Short mmCIF file of C-alpha atoms and ligand atoms in Angstrom, two decimals:
data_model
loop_
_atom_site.label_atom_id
_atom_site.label_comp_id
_atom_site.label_asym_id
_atom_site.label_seq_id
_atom_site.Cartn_x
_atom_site.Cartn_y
_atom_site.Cartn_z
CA UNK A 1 106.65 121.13 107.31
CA UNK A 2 109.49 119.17 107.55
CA UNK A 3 108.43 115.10 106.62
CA UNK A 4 110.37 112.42 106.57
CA UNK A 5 109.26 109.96 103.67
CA UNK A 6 110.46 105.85 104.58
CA UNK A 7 111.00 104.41 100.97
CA UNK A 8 110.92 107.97 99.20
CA UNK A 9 113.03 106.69 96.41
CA UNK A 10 110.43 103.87 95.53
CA UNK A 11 107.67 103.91 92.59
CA UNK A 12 104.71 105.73 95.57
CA UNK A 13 107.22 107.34 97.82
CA UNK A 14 108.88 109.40 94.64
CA UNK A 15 105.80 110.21 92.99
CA UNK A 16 105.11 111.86 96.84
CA UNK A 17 107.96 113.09 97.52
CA UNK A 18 107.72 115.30 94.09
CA UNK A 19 103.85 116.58 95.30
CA UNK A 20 105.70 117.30 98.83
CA UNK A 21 107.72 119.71 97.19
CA UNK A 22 105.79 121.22 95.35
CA UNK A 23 103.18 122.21 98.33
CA UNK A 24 106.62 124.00 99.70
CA UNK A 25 107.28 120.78 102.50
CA UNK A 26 111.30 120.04 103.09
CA UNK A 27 111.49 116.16 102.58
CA UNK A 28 113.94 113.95 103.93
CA UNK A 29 114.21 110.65 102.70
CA UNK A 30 115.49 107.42 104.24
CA UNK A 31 115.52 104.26 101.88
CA UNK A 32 117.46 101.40 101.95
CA UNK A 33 117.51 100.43 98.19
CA UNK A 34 116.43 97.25 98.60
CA UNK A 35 113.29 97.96 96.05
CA UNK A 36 114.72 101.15 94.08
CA UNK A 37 117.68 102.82 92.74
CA UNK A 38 119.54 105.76 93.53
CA UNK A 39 119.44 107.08 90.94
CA UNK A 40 115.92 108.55 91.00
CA UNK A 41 117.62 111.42 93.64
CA UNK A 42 119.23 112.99 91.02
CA UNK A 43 115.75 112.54 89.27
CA UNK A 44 113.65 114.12 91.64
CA UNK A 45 116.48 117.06 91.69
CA UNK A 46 115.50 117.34 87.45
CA UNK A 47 111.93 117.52 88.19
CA UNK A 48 111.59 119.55 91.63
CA UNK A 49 114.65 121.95 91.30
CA UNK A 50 115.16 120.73 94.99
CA UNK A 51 117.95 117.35 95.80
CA UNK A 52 115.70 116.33 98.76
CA UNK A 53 118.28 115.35 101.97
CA UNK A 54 118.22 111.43 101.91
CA UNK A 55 119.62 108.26 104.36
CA UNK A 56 120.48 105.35 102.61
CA UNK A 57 119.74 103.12 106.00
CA UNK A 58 117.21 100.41 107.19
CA UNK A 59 114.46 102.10 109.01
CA UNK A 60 114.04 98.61 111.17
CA UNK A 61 117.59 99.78 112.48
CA UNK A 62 116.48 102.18 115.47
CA UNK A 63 120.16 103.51 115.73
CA UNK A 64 120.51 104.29 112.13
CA UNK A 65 116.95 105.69 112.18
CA UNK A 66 117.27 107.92 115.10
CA UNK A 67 119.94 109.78 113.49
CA UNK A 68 117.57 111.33 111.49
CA UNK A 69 115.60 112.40 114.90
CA UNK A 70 118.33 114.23 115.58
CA UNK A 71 119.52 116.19 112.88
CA UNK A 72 116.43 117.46 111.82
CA UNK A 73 113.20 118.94 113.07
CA UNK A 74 110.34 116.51 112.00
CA UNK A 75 106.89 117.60 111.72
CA UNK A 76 105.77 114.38 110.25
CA UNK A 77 105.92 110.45 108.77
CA UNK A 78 104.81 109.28 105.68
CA UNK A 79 106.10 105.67 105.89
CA UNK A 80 106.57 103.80 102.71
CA UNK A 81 109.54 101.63 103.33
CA UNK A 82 107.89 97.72 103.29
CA UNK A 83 108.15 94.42 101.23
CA UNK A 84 104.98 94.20 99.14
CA UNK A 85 105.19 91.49 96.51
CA UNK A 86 102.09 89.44 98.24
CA UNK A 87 103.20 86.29 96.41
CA UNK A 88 107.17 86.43 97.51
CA UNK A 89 105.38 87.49 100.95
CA UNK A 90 103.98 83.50 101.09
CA UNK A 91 107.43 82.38 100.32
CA UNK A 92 109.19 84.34 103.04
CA UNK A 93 106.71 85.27 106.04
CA UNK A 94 109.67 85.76 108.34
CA UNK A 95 111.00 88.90 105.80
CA UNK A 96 107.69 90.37 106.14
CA UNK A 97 106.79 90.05 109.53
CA UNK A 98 110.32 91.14 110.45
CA UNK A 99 110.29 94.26 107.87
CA UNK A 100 107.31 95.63 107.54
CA UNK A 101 106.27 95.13 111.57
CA UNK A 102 109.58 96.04 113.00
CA UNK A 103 110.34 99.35 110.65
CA UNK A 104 106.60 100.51 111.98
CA UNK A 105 107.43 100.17 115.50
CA UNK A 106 110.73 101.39 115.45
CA UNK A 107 109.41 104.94 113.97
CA UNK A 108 106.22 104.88 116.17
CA UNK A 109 109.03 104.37 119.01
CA UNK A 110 110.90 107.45 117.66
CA UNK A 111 107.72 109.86 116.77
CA UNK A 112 106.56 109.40 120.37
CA UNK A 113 110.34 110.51 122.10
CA UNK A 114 110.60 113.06 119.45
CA UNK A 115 106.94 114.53 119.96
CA UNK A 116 106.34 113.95 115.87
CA UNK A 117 102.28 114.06 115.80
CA UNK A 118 101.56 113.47 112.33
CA UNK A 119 102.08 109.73 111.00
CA UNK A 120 100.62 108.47 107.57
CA UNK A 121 101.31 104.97 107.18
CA UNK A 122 100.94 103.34 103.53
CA UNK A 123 98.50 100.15 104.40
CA UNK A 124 96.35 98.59 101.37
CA UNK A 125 93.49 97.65 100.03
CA UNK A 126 94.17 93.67 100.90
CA UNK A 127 93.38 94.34 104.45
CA UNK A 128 89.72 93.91 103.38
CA UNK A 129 89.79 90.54 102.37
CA UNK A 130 87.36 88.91 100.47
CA UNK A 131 84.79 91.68 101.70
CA UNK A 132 81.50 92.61 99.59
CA UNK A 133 82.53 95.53 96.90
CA UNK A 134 82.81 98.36 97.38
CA UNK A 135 84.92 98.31 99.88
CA UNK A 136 84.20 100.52 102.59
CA UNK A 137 86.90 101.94 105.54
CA UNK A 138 84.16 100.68 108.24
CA UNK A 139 84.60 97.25 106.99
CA UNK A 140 84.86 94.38 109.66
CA UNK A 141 88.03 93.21 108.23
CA UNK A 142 88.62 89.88 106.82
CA UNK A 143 91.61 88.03 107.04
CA UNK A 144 93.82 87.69 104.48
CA UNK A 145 95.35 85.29 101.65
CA UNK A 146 99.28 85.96 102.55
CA UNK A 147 101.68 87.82 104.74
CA UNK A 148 102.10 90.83 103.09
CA UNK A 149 97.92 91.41 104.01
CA UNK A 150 98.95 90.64 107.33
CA UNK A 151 101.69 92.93 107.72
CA UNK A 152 99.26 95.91 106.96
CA UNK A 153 96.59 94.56 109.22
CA UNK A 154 98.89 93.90 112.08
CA UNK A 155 100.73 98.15 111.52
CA UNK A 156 97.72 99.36 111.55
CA UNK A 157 96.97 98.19 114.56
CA UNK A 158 100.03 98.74 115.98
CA UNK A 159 99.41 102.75 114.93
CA UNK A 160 95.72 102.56 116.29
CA UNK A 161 97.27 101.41 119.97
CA UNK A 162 100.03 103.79 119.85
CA UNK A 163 97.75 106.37 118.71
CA UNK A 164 95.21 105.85 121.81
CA UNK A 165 97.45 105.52 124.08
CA UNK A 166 99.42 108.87 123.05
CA UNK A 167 96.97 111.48 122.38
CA UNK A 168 99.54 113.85 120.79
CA UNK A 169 100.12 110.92 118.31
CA UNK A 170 97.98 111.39 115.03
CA UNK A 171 97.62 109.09 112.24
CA UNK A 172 96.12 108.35 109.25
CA UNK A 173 95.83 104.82 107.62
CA UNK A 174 96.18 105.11 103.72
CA UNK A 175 94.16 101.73 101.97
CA UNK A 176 95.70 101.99 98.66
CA UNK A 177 94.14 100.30 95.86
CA UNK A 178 96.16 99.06 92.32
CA UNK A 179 98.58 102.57 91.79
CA UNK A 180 99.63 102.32 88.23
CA UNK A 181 101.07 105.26 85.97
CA UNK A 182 104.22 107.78 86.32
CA UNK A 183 104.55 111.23 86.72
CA UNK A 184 104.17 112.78 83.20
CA UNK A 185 107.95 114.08 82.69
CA UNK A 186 108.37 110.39 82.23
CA UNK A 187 111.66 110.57 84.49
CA UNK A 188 110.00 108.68 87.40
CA UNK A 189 107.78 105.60 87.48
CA UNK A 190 106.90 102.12 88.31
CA UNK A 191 110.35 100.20 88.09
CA UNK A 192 110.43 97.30 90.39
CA UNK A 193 113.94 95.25 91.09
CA UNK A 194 113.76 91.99 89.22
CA UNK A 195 111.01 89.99 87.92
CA UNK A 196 107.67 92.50 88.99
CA UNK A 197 104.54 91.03 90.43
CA UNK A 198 101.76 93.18 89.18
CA UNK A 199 99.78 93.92 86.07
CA UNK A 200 101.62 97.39 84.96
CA UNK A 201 105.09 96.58 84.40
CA UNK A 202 104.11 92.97 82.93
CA UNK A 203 102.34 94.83 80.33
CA UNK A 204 104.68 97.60 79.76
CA UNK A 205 107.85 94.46 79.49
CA UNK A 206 105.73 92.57 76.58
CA UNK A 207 104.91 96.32 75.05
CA UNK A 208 108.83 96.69 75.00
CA UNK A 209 109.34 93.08 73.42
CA UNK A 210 111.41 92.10 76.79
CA UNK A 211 108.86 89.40 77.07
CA UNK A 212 106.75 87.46 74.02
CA UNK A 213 103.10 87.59 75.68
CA UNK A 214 101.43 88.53 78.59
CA UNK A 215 99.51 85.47 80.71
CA UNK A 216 96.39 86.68 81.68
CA UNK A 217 95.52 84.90 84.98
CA UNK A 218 92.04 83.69 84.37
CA UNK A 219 88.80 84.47 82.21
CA UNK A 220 86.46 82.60 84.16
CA UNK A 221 85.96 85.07 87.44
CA UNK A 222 82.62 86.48 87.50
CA UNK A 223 83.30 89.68 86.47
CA UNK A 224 82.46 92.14 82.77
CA UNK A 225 84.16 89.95 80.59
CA UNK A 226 85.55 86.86 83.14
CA UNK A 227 89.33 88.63 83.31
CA UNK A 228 89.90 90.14 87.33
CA UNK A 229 88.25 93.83 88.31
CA UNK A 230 90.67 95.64 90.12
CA UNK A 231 90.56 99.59 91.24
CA UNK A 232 93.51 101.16 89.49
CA UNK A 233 94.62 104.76 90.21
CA UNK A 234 97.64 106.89 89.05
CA UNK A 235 99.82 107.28 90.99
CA UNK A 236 100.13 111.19 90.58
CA UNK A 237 96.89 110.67 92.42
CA UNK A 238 97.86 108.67 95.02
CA UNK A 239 100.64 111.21 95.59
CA UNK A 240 98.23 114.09 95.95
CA UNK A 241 96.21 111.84 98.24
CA UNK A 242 99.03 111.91 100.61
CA UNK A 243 100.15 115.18 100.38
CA UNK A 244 96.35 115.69 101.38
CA UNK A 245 96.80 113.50 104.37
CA UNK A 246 99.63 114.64 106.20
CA UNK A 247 98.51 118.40 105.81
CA UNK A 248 94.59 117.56 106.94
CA UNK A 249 95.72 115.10 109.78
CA UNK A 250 93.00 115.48 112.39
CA UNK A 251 92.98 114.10 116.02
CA UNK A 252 93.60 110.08 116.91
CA UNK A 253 93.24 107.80 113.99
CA UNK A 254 91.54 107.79 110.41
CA UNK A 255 91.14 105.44 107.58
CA UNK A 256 90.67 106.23 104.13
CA UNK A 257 90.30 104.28 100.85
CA UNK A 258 92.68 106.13 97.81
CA UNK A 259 91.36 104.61 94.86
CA UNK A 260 88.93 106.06 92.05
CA UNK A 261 85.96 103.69 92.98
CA UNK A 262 85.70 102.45 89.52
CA UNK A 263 86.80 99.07 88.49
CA UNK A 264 88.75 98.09 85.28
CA UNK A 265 89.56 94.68 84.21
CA UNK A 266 92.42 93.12 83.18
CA UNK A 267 91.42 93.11 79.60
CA UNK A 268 89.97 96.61 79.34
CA UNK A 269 93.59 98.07 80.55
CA UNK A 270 95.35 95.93 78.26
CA UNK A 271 92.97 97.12 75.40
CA UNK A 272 93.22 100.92 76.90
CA UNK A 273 97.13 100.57 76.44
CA UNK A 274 96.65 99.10 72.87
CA UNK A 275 94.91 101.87 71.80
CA UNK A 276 95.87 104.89 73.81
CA UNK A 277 100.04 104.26 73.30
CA UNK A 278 99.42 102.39 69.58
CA UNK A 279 101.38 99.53 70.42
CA UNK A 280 100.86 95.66 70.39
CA UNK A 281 100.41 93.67 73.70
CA UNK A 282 100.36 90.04 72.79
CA UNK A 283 98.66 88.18 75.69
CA UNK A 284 97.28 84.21 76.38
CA UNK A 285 94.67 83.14 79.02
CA UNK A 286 95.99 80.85 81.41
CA UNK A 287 94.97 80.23 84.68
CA UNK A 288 93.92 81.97 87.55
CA UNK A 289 96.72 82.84 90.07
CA UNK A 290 96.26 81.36 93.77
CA UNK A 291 95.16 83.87 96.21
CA UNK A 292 93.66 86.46 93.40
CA UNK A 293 90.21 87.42 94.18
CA UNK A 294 87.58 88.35 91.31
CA UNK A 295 87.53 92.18 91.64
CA UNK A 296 87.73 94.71 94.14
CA UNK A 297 87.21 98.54 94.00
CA UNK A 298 86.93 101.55 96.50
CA UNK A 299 84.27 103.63 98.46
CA UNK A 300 86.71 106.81 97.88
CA UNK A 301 83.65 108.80 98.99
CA UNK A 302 85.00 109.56 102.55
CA UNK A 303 88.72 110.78 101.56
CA UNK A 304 86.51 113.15 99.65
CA UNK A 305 84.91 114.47 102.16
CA UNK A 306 87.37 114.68 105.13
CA UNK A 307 90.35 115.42 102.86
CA UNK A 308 88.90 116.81 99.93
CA UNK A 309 90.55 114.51 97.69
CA UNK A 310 89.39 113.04 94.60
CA UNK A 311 91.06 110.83 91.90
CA UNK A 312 91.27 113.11 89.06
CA UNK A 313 93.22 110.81 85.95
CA UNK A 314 91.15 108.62 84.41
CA UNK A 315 92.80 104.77 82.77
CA UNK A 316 93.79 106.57 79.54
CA UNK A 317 96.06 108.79 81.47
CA UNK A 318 97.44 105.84 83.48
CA UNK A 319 98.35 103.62 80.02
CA UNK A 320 99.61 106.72 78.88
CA UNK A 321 101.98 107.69 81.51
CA UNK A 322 102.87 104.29 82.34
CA UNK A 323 104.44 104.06 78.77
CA UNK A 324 105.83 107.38 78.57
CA UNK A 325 108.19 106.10 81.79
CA UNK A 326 109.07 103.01 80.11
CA UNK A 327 109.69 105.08 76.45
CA UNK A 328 112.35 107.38 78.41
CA UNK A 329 113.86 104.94 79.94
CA UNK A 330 114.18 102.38 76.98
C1 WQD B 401 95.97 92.88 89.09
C2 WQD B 401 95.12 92.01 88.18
C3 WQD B 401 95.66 89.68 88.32
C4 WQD B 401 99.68 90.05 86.53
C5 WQD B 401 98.39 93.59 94.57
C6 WQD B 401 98.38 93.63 96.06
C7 WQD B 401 97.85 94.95 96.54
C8 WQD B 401 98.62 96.07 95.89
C9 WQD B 401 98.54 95.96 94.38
C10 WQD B 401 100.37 96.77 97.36
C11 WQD B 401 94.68 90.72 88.85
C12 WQD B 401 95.96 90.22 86.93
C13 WQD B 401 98.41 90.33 87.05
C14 WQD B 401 99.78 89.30 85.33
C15 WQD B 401 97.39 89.15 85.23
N1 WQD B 401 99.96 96.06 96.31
N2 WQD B 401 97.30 89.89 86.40
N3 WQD B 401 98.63 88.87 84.73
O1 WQD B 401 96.97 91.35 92.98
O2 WQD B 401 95.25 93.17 92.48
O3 WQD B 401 97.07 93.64 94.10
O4 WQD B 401 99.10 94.67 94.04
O5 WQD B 401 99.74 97.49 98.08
O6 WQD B 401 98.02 95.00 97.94
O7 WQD B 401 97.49 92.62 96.53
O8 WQD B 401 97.61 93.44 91.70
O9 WQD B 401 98.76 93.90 89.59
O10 WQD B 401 99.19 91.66 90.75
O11 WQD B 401 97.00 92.06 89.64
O12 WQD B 401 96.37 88.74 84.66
O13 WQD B 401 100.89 89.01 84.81
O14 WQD B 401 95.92 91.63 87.06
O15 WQD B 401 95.08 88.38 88.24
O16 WQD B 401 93.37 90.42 88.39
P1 WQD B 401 96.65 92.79 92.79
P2 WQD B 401 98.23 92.75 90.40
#
């Protein structure tokens, strides 16, 4: 099939587009930079064989999105593209409202004039709010601590409407949980734009000395050993999850949880990297961050069943890969 992958040069939408590829899908890719380089093209040409066609344009732009309508046949959306630092999402709720809500709506617009029947939209596990663990796809949602939660909510409900109300419209709703890890040629991986927000590439910046200690947000949660409990997965599995997705779409609308439904705390990966990759990660307890919640993990039973996909790398695999990026690209 031919897919079009919104934000397929970013840490998730590479690590897909390279699993795309190899099931034999063309890929087109429209980014717009604003959270990843160019430079991982030429990348994904190293690892695939293939220099996937890409658009270096604003998907919230219908014009410059369109053109993409038009020059090629496509079979289906896996939509990326979306500002997801939850804490910058506080700071500017206009960004992410405006973003994440328009660039949804403008492709839903396009899918529907351009009969494209297969739409996998990247939503998250924050959606669930501070629900009961595990958390489960037939949730009642609850609402969330910032913007960025909202955003999700709000697209996926925008997709559920637009779904309904166009039968020939499928989608499927992808809750990720915490992706961490790189593909294991160590060419592509997590490589956020300025200071990051999440666990990963703090730890992998104090690993590399580019910062003195890593401030872990909180002991006191009440959780294995007080530090937060969060559902990591690599993100070669996440990739495969959506691979899985977009080939498997049924009828209407689905949700499905991608995480392992195991839960690792904040000190148990740090110690995992320790060990695994043999290097030091100084680290002090501070205190908790607003908006965190003590720990949250998956149901990834029904993913399993409907898509037959499982989580298949385990935390040592995620440490592991998640330094071999930042080794090769010291
Ligand atoms: C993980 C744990 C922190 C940094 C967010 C989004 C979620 C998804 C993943 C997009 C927590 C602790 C972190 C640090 C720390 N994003 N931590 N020191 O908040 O679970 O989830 O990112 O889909 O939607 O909500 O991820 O990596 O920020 O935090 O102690 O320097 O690590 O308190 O327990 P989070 P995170």
């Amino acid at each position: 099939m031919n897919i079009l992958v919104t934000g397929g040069l970013g840490f998730i939408g590479s690590h897909t587009v390279v699993e795309l590829i190899k099931n034999n899908h063309t890929v087109i890719i429209a980014d717009n930079l604003v959270n990843s380089k160019l430079e991982v093209l030429d990348k994904l040409h190293q690892i695939t064989g293939i220099k996937p066609t890409f658009y270096q344009i604003d998907v919230t732009d219908a014009d410059q999105t369109e053109r993409v309508f038009t020059d090629h046949q496509i079979d289906g959306v896996i939509h990326f593209a979306g500002l997801k630092a939850v804490g910058e999402s506080v700071a500017k709720p206009l960004e992410y409202y405006y973003n994440n809500l328009v660039s949804t709506m403008v492709l839903s617009r396009l899918c529907l004039k351009y009969g494209v029947g297969k739409f996998v939209f990247s939503s998250s596990a924050t959606v669930y709010g501070e629900n009961e663990v595990p958390f489960v796809e037939t949730m009642t949602l609850l609402p969330t601590t910032n913007p960025y939660g909202e955003t999700k909510k709000i697209s996926e409900r925008i997709l559920e409407d637009t779904s309904r109300a166009n039968p020939g419209f499928s989608v499927n709703l992808l809750r990720y949980f915490n992706p961490v890890g790189a593909h294991e040629s160590g060419l592509i991986g997590e490589d956020p734009n300025g200071i990051p927000n999440n666990l990963m590439p703090f730890v992998t910046k104090v690993a590399k000395g580019e910062m003195p200690r890593l401030s872990v947000f909180g002991d006191d949660y009440p959780t294995v050993d007080g530090t937060g409990v969060r559902d990591y997965i690599h993100v070669v599995d996440l990739a495969e999850g959506h691979v899985a997705a977009i080939e498997k779409m049924g009828e209407g609308v689905s949700v499905y949880n991608l995480g392992t439904g195991k839960g690792t705390s904040v000190l148990e990966l740090v110690n995992a990297f320790i060990e695994v990759n043999g290097v030091d990660v100084p680290y002090k307890i501070v205190g908790r961050r607003a908006g965190d919640i003590a720990e949250f993990y998956a149901d990834a039973s029904k993913a399993e069943r409907e898509l037959g996909w499982k989580a298949k790398r385990g935390i040592r695999e995620m440490v592991r890969d998640a330094w071999g990026f930042e080794k090769n690209n010291m």
